[in-house]
Coordinates of N, CA and C in Angstrom, one line a residue:
M1 N 109.9 144.5 168.2 CA 109.5 145.9 168.4 C 109.2 146.1 169.9
R2 N 109.4 147.3 170.3 CA 109.1 147.7 171.7 C 107.9 148.6 171.7
V3 N 107.2 148.7 172.8 CA 106.1 149.5 172.9 C 106.4 151.0 172.8
D4 N 107.7 151.4 173.0 CA 108.1 152.8 172.9 C 108.6 153.1 171.6
H5 N 108.7 152.2 170.6 CA 109.1 152.5 169.3 C 108.2 153.5 168.7
R6 N 108.7 154.5 168.0 CA 107.9 155.5 167.3 C 107.7 155.2 165.8
F7 N 106.5 155.5 165.4 CA 106.1 155.3 164.0 C 105.8 156.7 163.4
P8 N 106.0 156.8 162.1 CA 105.5 158.1 161.5 C 104.0 157.9 161.4
A9 N 103.3 159.0 161.8 CA 101.8 158.9 161.8 C 101.2 159.1 160.5
Y10 N 102.0 159.6 159.5 CA 101.5 159.8 158.1 C 100.2 160.7 158.2
A11 N 99.1 160.2 157.6 CA 97.9 161.0 157.4 C 97.2 161.3 158.8
I12 N 97.5 160.5 159.8 CA 96.9 160.8 161.1 C 97.4 162.1 161.7
T13 N 98.5 162.6 161.2 CA 99.0 163.9 161.6 C 97.9 164.9 161.4
R14 N 97.2 164.8 160.3 CA 96.1 165.8 160.0 C 95.0 165.8 161.1
L15 N 94.7 164.7 161.6 CA 93.7 164.7 162.7 C 94.2 165.4 163.9
V16 N 95.4 165.2 164.3 CA 96.0 165.9 165.4 C 96.1 167.4 165.1
T17 N 96.5 167.8 163.9 CA 96.5 169.2 163.6 C 95.2 169.8 163.5
A18 N 94.2 169.1 163.0 CA 92.8 169.6 163.0 C 92.3 169.8 164.4
T19 N 92.6 168.9 165.3 CA 92.2 169.1 166.7 C 92.8 170.4 167.3
A20 N 94.0 170.7 167.0 CA 94.7 171.9 167.4 C 93.9 173.1 166.9
V21 N 93.6 173.1 165.6 CA 92.9 174.2 165.0 C 91.5 174.4 165.6
L22 N 90.8 173.3 165.9 CA 89.5 173.4 166.5 C 89.6 173.9 168.0
R23 N 90.7 173.6 168.6 CA 90.9 174.2 170.0 C 91.0 175.7 169.9
L24 N 91.7 176.2 168.8 CA 91.8 177.6 168.6 C 90.4 178.2 168.2
V25 N 89.6 177.5 167.5 CA 88.3 177.9 167.2 C 87.4 178.0 168.4
A26 N 87.5 177.0 169.3 CA 86.7 176.9 170.5 C 87.1 178.0 171.5
S27 N 88.3 178.5 171.4 CA 88.8 179.5 172.3 C 88.6 180.9 171.7
D28 N 87.9 181.0 170.5 CA 87.7 182.2 169.8 C 89.0 182.9 169.3
R29 N 90.0 182.1 169.1 CA 91.3 182.7 168.5 C 91.2 182.6 167.0
L30 N 90.3 181.8 166.5 CA 90.0 181.7 165.1 C 88.6 181.7 164.9
D31 N 88.1 182.2 163.7 CA 86.7 182.3 163.5 C 86.2 181.0 162.9
D32 N 84.9 180.8 162.8 CA 84.3 179.6 162.3 C 84.6 179.4 160.8
G33 N 85.0 180.4 160.1 CA 85.3 180.2 158.6 C 86.4 179.2 158.4
V34 N 87.3 179.0 159.4 CA 88.4 178.1 159.2 C 88.0 176.7 159.1
R35 N 86.7 176.4 159.5 CA 86.3 175.0 159.5 C 86.3 174.4 158.0
D36 N 86.1 175.3 157.1 CA 86.1 174.9 155.7 C 87.5 174.4 155.3
L37 N 88.5 174.8 155.9 CA 89.9 174.4 155.6 C 90.2 173.0 156.1
L38 N 89.5 172.5 157.1 CA 89.9 171.3 157.7 C 89.7 170.0 156.8
G39 N 88.8 170.1 155.8 CA 88.6 169.0 154.9 C 89.4 169.1 153.7
G40 N 90.2 170.2 153.5 CA 90.9 170.4 152.3 C 92.4 170.3 152.5
D41 N 93.1 171.0 151.6 CA 94.6 170.9 151.6 C 95.2 172.2 152.0
A42 N 94.5 173.0 152.8 CA 95.0 174.3 153.2 C 96.2 174.2 154.1
P43 N 97.1 175.1 154.0 CA 98.3 175.0 154.9 C 98.0 175.4 156.4
L44 N 97.4 174.4 157.1 CA 97.0 174.6 158.5 C 98.2 175.0 159.3
D45 N 99.4 174.5 159.0 CA 100.6 174.8 159.8 C 100.8 176.3 159.8
D46 N 100.7 177.0 158.7 CA 100.8 178.4 158.7 C 99.8 179.1 159.5
L47 N 98.5 178.6 159.4 CA 97.4 179.2 160.1 C 97.7 179.1 161.6
I48 N 98.1 177.9 162.1 CA 98.4 177.7 163.5 C 99.5 178.6 164.0
A49 N 100.6 178.7 163.2 CA 101.7 179.5 163.6 C 101.4 181.0 163.6
D50 N 100.6 181.4 162.6 CA 100.2 182.8 162.6 C 99.3 183.2 163.8
T51 N 98.5 182.3 164.1 CA 97.5 182.5 165.2 C 98.1 182.5 166.6
T52 N 99.0 181.5 166.8 CA 99.6 181.3 168.1 C 100.9 182.1 168.3
G53 N 101.6 182.5 167.2 CA 102.8 183.2 167.3 C 104.0 182.3 167.6
I54 N 103.8 180.9 167.6 CA 104.9 180.0 167.7 C 104.8 179.0 166.6
C55 N 105.9 178.3 166.3 CA 105.9 177.3 165.2 C 104.8 176.3 165.4
C56 N 104.3 175.8 164.3 CA 103.2 174.8 164.4 C 103.5 173.6 165.2
P57 N 104.6 172.9 165.1 CA 104.8 171.7 165.9 C 104.8 172.0 167.4
D58 N 105.3 173.2 167.8 CA 105.3 173.6 169.3 C 103.8 173.9 169.7
A59 N 103.1 174.6 168.8 CA 101.7 174.9 169.1 C 100.8 173.7 169.3
V60 N 101.0 172.7 168.3 CA 100.2 171.5 168.4 C 100.6 170.7 169.6
G61 N 101.9 170.8 170.0 CA 102.3 170.1 171.2 C 101.6 170.7 172.5
E62 N 101.5 172.0 172.5 CA 100.9 172.7 173.6 C 99.4 172.5 173.6
L63 N 98.7 172.5 172.4 CA 97.3 172.4 172.3 C 96.7 171.0 172.4
V64 N 97.5 170.0 172.0 CA 97.0 168.6 171.9 C 97.9 167.6 172.6
L65 N 99.2 167.5 172.2 CA 100.0 166.4 172.8 C 100.2 166.5 174.3
A66 N 100.5 167.7 174.8 CA 100.7 167.8 176.3 C 99.4 167.6 177.1
P67 N 98.3 168.2 176.7 CA 97.1 168.0 177.5 C 96.7 166.5 177.5
L68 N 97.0 165.7 176.5 CA 96.6 164.3 176.4 C 97.7 163.4 177.0
G69 N 98.8 164.0 177.4 CA 99.9 163.1 178.0 C 100.6 162.3 176.9
M70 N 100.6 162.8 175.7 CA 101.3 162.1 174.6 C 102.8 162.3 174.6
T71 N 103.5 161.8 175.6 CA 104.9 162.1 175.8 C 105.8 161.4 174.9
G72 N 105.3 160.4 174.2 CA 106.1 159.6 173.2 C 105.9 160.2 171.8
S73 N 105.3 161.3 171.7 CA 105.0 161.9 170.3 C 105.7 163.2 170.2
S74 N 106.1 163.4 168.9 CA 106.8 164.7 168.6 C 106.7 164.9 167.1
F75 N 106.9 166.2 166.7 CA 107.1 166.5 165.3 C 108.5 166.7 165.1
S76 N 109.1 165.8 164.3 CA 110.5 165.9 164.1 C 110.9 165.1 162.8
V77 N 112.1 165.2 162.4 CA 112.6 164.3 161.4 C 112.9 163.0 162.2
R78 N 112.9 161.9 161.5 CA 113.1 160.5 162.0 C 113.8 160.5 163.4
P79 N 113.1 160.2 164.5 CA 113.8 160.1 165.8 C 114.6 158.8 165.9
S80 N 115.5 158.9 166.9 CA 116.4 157.7 167.0 C 115.7 156.4 167.5
D81 N 114.5 156.6 168.1 CA 113.8 155.4 168.5 C 112.7 155.0 167.6
A82 N 112.8 155.4 166.3 CA 111.8 155.1 165.3 C 112.0 153.6 164.8
V83 N 110.9 153.0 164.4 CA 110.9 151.7 163.9 C 111.6 151.7 162.5
T84 N 112.1 150.5 162.2 CA 112.7 150.3 160.8 C 111.6 149.6 160.0
G85 N 111.2 150.2 158.9 CA 110.2 149.5 158.1 C 110.9 148.6 157.1
Y86 N 110.1 147.7 156.5 CA 110.7 146.8 155.5 C 109.8 146.7 154.3
R87 N 110.4 146.4 153.2 CA 109.6 146.1 152.0 C 110.2 144.8 151.4
L88 N 109.3 144.1 150.6 CA 109.6 142.9 150.0 C 110.4 143.2 148.8
A89 N 111.7 142.7 148.7 CA 112.6 142.9 147.6 C 112.4 141.8 146.6
S90 N 113.0 142.0 145.5 CA 113.0 140.8 144.5 C 113.7 139.7 145.1
G91 N 113.3 138.5 144.9 CA 113.9 137.3 145.5 C 113.2 136.9 146.8
G92 N 112.2 137.7 147.2 CA 111.4 137.3 148.4 C 112.0 137.6 149.7
M93 N 113.1 138.4 149.7 CA 113.7 138.8 151.0 C 113.2 140.2 151.4
F94 N 113.1 140.5 152.7 CA 112.8 141.8 153.1 C 114.0 142.7 153.2
E95 N 113.9 143.9 152.8 CA 115.0 144.9 153.0 C 114.5 146.1 153.8
P96 N 115.4 146.6 154.6 CA 115.0 147.8 155.4 C 114.7 149.0 154.6
V97 N 113.8 149.8 155.1 CA 113.4 151.1 154.4 C 113.4 152.1 155.5
G98 N 114.0 153.2 155.2 CA 114.0 154.4 156.2 C 113.0 155.4 155.7
D99 N 112.1 155.9 156.5 CA 111.2 156.9 156.1 C 111.6 158.2 156.8
E100 N 111.9 159.2 156.0 CA 112.3 160.5 156.5 C 111.1 161.4 156.4
V101 N 110.1 161.1 157.2 CA 108.8 161.8 157.2 C 108.9 163.1 158.1
D102 N 108.5 164.2 157.6 CA 108.3 165.4 158.4 C 106.8 165.3 158.9
G103 N 106.6 165.3 160.2 CA 105.3 165.2 160.7 C 105.4 164.6 162.1
L104 N 104.2 164.1 162.5 CA 104.1 163.5 163.8 C 104.7 162.1 163.8
W105 N 105.6 161.8 164.8 CA 106.1 160.5 165.1 C 105.5 160.1 166.4
T106 N 105.0 158.9 166.5 CA 104.2 158.6 167.7 C 104.3 157.1 168.1
T107 N 103.8 156.8 169.3 CA 103.8 155.4 169.7 C 102.3 154.9 169.6
A108 N 102.1 153.6 169.7 CA 100.8 153.1 169.7 C 100.0 153.6 170.9
A109 N 100.6 153.6 172.1 CA 99.9 154.1 173.3 C 99.5 155.5 173.2
D110 N 100.3 156.4 172.5 CA 99.9 157.8 172.4 C 98.8 157.9 171.4
L111 N 98.8 157.1 170.3 CA 97.6 157.2 169.4 C 96.3 156.7 170.1
V112 N 96.4 155.8 171.0 CA 95.2 155.4 171.7 C 94.8 156.5 172.6
R113 N 95.8 157.2 173.3 CA 95.4 158.4 174.1 C 94.7 159.4 173.3
F114 N 95.2 159.6 172.1 CA 94.6 160.6 171.2 C 93.2 160.2 170.8
G115 N 93.0 158.9 170.4 CA 91.7 158.4 170.0 C 90.7 158.5 171.1
I116 N 91.1 158.2 172.3 CA 90.2 158.3 173.4 C 90.0 159.7 173.9
G117 N 91.0 160.5 173.9 CA 90.9 161.8 174.6 C 90.7 163.0 173.8
W118 N 90.9 163.0 172.4 CA 90.8 164.2 171.7 C 89.5 165.0 171.9
S119 N 88.4 164.3 172.1 CA 87.1 165.0 172.3 C 87.0 165.7 173.6
S120 N 87.9 165.3 174.6 CA 87.9 166.0 175.9 C 88.5 167.4 175.7
L121 N 89.1 167.7 174.6 CA 89.8 169.0 174.4 C 88.8 170.0 173.8
L122 N 87.6 169.6 173.4 CA 86.7 170.4 172.7 C 85.4 170.5 173.4
P123 N 84.6 171.6 173.1 CA 83.2 171.6 173.7 C 82.4 170.5 173.0
E124 N 81.4 169.9 173.7 CA 80.6 168.8 173.2 C 80.0 169.2 171.9
E125 N 79.5 170.4 171.7 CA 78.8 170.8 170.5 C 79.8 170.7 169.3
L126 N 81.0 171.0 169.5 CA 82.0 171.0 168.4 C 82.4 169.5 168.1
V127 N 82.4 168.7 169.2 CA 82.7 167.2 169.0 C 81.6 166.6 168.1
R128 N 80.3 166.9 168.4 CA 79.2 166.4 167.6 C 79.4 166.8 166.1
E129 N 79.8 168.0 165.9 CA 79.9 168.5 164.6 C 81.1 167.8 163.8
V130 N 82.2 167.6 164.6 CA 83.3 167.0 164.0 C 83.0 165.6 163.5
L131 N 82.1 164.9 164.2 CA 81.7 163.5 163.9 C 80.4 163.4 163.1
T132 N 80.0 164.5 162.6 CA 78.8 164.5 161.7 C 79.2 164.4 160.3
P133 N 78.7 163.4 159.5 CA 79.2 163.2 158.1 C 78.9 164.5 157.3
Q134 N 79.9 164.9 156.6 CA 79.8 166.1 155.7 C 80.5 165.7 154.4
G135 N 79.8 165.1 153.5 CA 80.3 164.6 152.3 C 81.4 163.5 152.5
G136 N 81.1 162.5 153.4 CA 82.0 161.4 153.6 C 83.1 161.7 154.7
R137 N 83.1 162.9 155.2 CA 84.1 163.3 156.2 C 83.3 164.0 157.3
G138 N 84.0 163.9 158.5 CA 83.5 164.7 159.6 C 84.3 166.0 159.4
L139 N 84.4 166.8 160.4 CA 85.1 168.0 160.3 C 86.6 167.7 160.5
G140 N 87.2 167.2 159.5 CA 88.6 166.8 159.6 C 88.8 165.3 159.8
W141 N 87.7 164.6 160.1 CA 87.8 163.1 160.4 C 87.1 162.4 159.2
P142 N 87.8 161.5 158.5 CA 87.1 160.7 157.6 C 86.2 159.7 158.3
L143 N 85.0 159.4 157.7 CA 84.0 158.5 158.3 C 83.7 157.4 157.3
D144 N 83.4 156.2 157.9 CA 83.0 155.1 157.0 C 81.7 155.4 156.4
R145 N 81.3 154.6 155.4 CA 80.0 154.8 154.7 C 78.8 154.9 155.6
A146 N 78.7 154.1 156.6 CA 77.6 154.1 157.5 C 77.7 155.3 158.5
G147 N 78.8 155.9 158.6 CA 79.0 157.0 159.6 C 79.2 156.5 161.0
E148 N 79.6 155.2 161.1 CA 79.7 154.6 162.5 C 81.2 154.7 163.0
I149 N 82.1 154.7 162.1 CA 83.5 154.7 162.4 C 84.2 155.9 161.9
A150 N 85.0 156.6 162.7 CA 85.8 157.7 162.3 C 87.3 157.3 162.4
G151 N 88.1 157.8 161.6 CA 89.5 157.5 161.7 C 90.3 157.8 160.4
S152 N 91.5 157.3 160.5 CA 92.4 157.6 159.3 C 93.4 156.5 159.2
P153 N 93.7 156.1 158.0 CA 94.9 155.2 157.7 C 96.0 156.1 157.4
G154 N 97.2 155.6 157.6 CA 98.4 156.3 157.1 C 99.4 155.3 156.6
R155 N 99.9 155.5 155.4 CA 100.8 154.5 154.8 C 102.0 155.3 154.2
G156 N 103.1 154.7 154.4 CA 104.3 155.3 153.7 C 105.2 154.2 153.3
E157 N 106.4 154.5 152.9 CA 107.3 153.5 152.4 C 107.7 152.5 153.5
A158 N 107.7 153.0 154.8 CA 108.2 152.1 155.8 C 107.2 151.5 156.7
G159 N 105.9 151.7 156.4 CA 104.9 151.0 157.2 C 103.5 151.6 157.1
S160 N 102.6 151.1 157.9 CA 101.2 151.5 157.9 C 100.8 151.8 159.4
V161 N 100.0 152.8 159.5 CA 99.4 153.2 160.8 C 97.9 153.4 160.6
S162 N 97.1 152.9 161.6 CA 95.7 153.1 161.5 C 95.1 153.5 162.8
L163 N 94.3 154.5 162.8 CA 93.5 154.9 164.0 C 92.1 155.0 163.7
V164 N 91.2 154.2 164.4 CA 89.8 154.2 164.1 C 89.1 154.3 165.5
V165 N 88.0 155.1 165.5 CA 87.2 155.3 166.7 C 85.8 155.1 166.4
R166 N 85.1 154.2 167.2 CA 83.7 154.0 167.0 C 82.9 155.2 167.6
R167 N 82.1 155.8 166.8 CA 81.4 157.0 167.2 C 80.5 156.8 168.5
R168 N 79.8 155.7 168.6 CA 78.8 155.6 169.6 C 79.4 155.5 171.0
D169 N 80.6 154.9 171.2 CA 81.2 154.8 172.5 C 82.6 155.2 172.5
R170 N 83.1 155.7 171.4 CA 84.5 156.2 171.2 C 85.6 155.2 171.6
Q171 N 85.2 153.9 171.4 CA 86.2 152.8 171.5 C 87.2 153.0 170.4
T172 N 88.5 152.8 170.8 CA 89.6 153.2 169.9 C 90.4 151.9 169.5
H173 N 90.8 151.8 168.3 CA 91.7 150.7 167.8 C 92.9 151.4 167.1
V174 N 94.1 150.9 167.3 CA 95.3 151.4 166.7 C 96.0 150.2 166.1
A175 N 96.5 150.2 164.9 CA 97.3 149.2 164.4 C 98.5 149.9 163.7
M176 N 99.7 149.3 163.9 CA 100.9 149.8 163.3 C 101.7 148.7 162.8
T177 N 102.2 148.8 161.6 CA 103.0 147.7 161.0 C 104.3 148.3 160.4
T178 N 105.3 147.4 160.3 CA 106.5 147.9 159.7 C 106.6 147.5 158.2
R179 N 105.5 147.3 157.6 CA 105.3 147.1 156.2 C 104.2 147.9 155.7
R180 N 104.2 148.2 154.4 CA 103.2 149.0 153.8 C 102.0 148.1 153.4
I181 N 101.1 147.9 154.3 CA 99.9 147.1 154.1 C 98.7 147.8 154.6
P182 N 97.6 147.7 154.0 CA 96.4 148.3 154.5 C 95.8 147.6 155.7
V183 N 95.7 148.4 156.9 CA 95.2 147.8 158.1 C 93.9 148.4 158.5
E184 N 93.5 149.5 157.9 CA 92.3 150.2 158.2 C 91.0 149.3 158.1
P185 N 90.9 148.5 157.0 CA 89.7 147.7 157.0 C 89.6 146.7 158.1
I186 N 90.7 146.2 158.6 CA 90.7 145.2 159.7 C 90.2 146.0 161.0
N187 N 90.8 147.1 161.2 CA 90.4 147.9 162.4 C 88.9 148.2 162.4
G188 N 88.4 148.7 161.3 CA 87.0 149.0 161.1 C 86.1 147.8 161.4
Q189 N 86.5 146.6 160.9 CA 85.7 145.4 161.1 C 85.7 145.0 162.6
L190 N 86.8 145.2 163.2 CA 86.9 144.8 164.7 C 85.9 145.7 165.4
L191 N 85.8 147.0 165.1 CA 84.9 147.9 165.9 C 83.5 147.6 165.5
R192 N 83.2 147.3 164.3 CA 81.8 147.0 163.9 C 81.2 145.7 164.6
H193 N 82.1 144.8 164.8 CA 81.6 143.5 165.3 C 82.0 143.2 166.8
S194 N 82.4 144.2 167.5 CA 82.7 144.0 168.9 C 81.7 144.7 169.8

């Protein structure tokens, strides 16, 4: 693999989208009532498009990706520089799997940029609220039981992606695999013990 290979971000796409919505809230383009949508299954794509007047992928690009310098990230169907995932087939051999995911495709470096920098896009008061446990979740961010680690796993047919951020110092860990295996617990342990 190369460092510029792009992975489907799977569920981590929601964190990026939630950050875009919160930027709209912070700029008074959306009211506070939208916060209830961030923990649910509401169609945030439509909300963003209606509010900004441009399609959601372009709006999220302008609100989050560009300000953080996430030049290796985009919302598209499988890009040409995407990794090939593998699954274990019968007989013990690995076979390639193609994931045609609609959503964010990103590099490890860009996910680190997001983990480190997302909070710089929001007022400090809103950042504290985002990372305050609310029924096991922050405002869009899943939190561990102790409320120390925020982040999200993402798994699909072609691999796994994990982004975790330690709340006290915002240290960020990213793991990406070309197999569908859970990497979130490993990332969380690293942050708790470092």
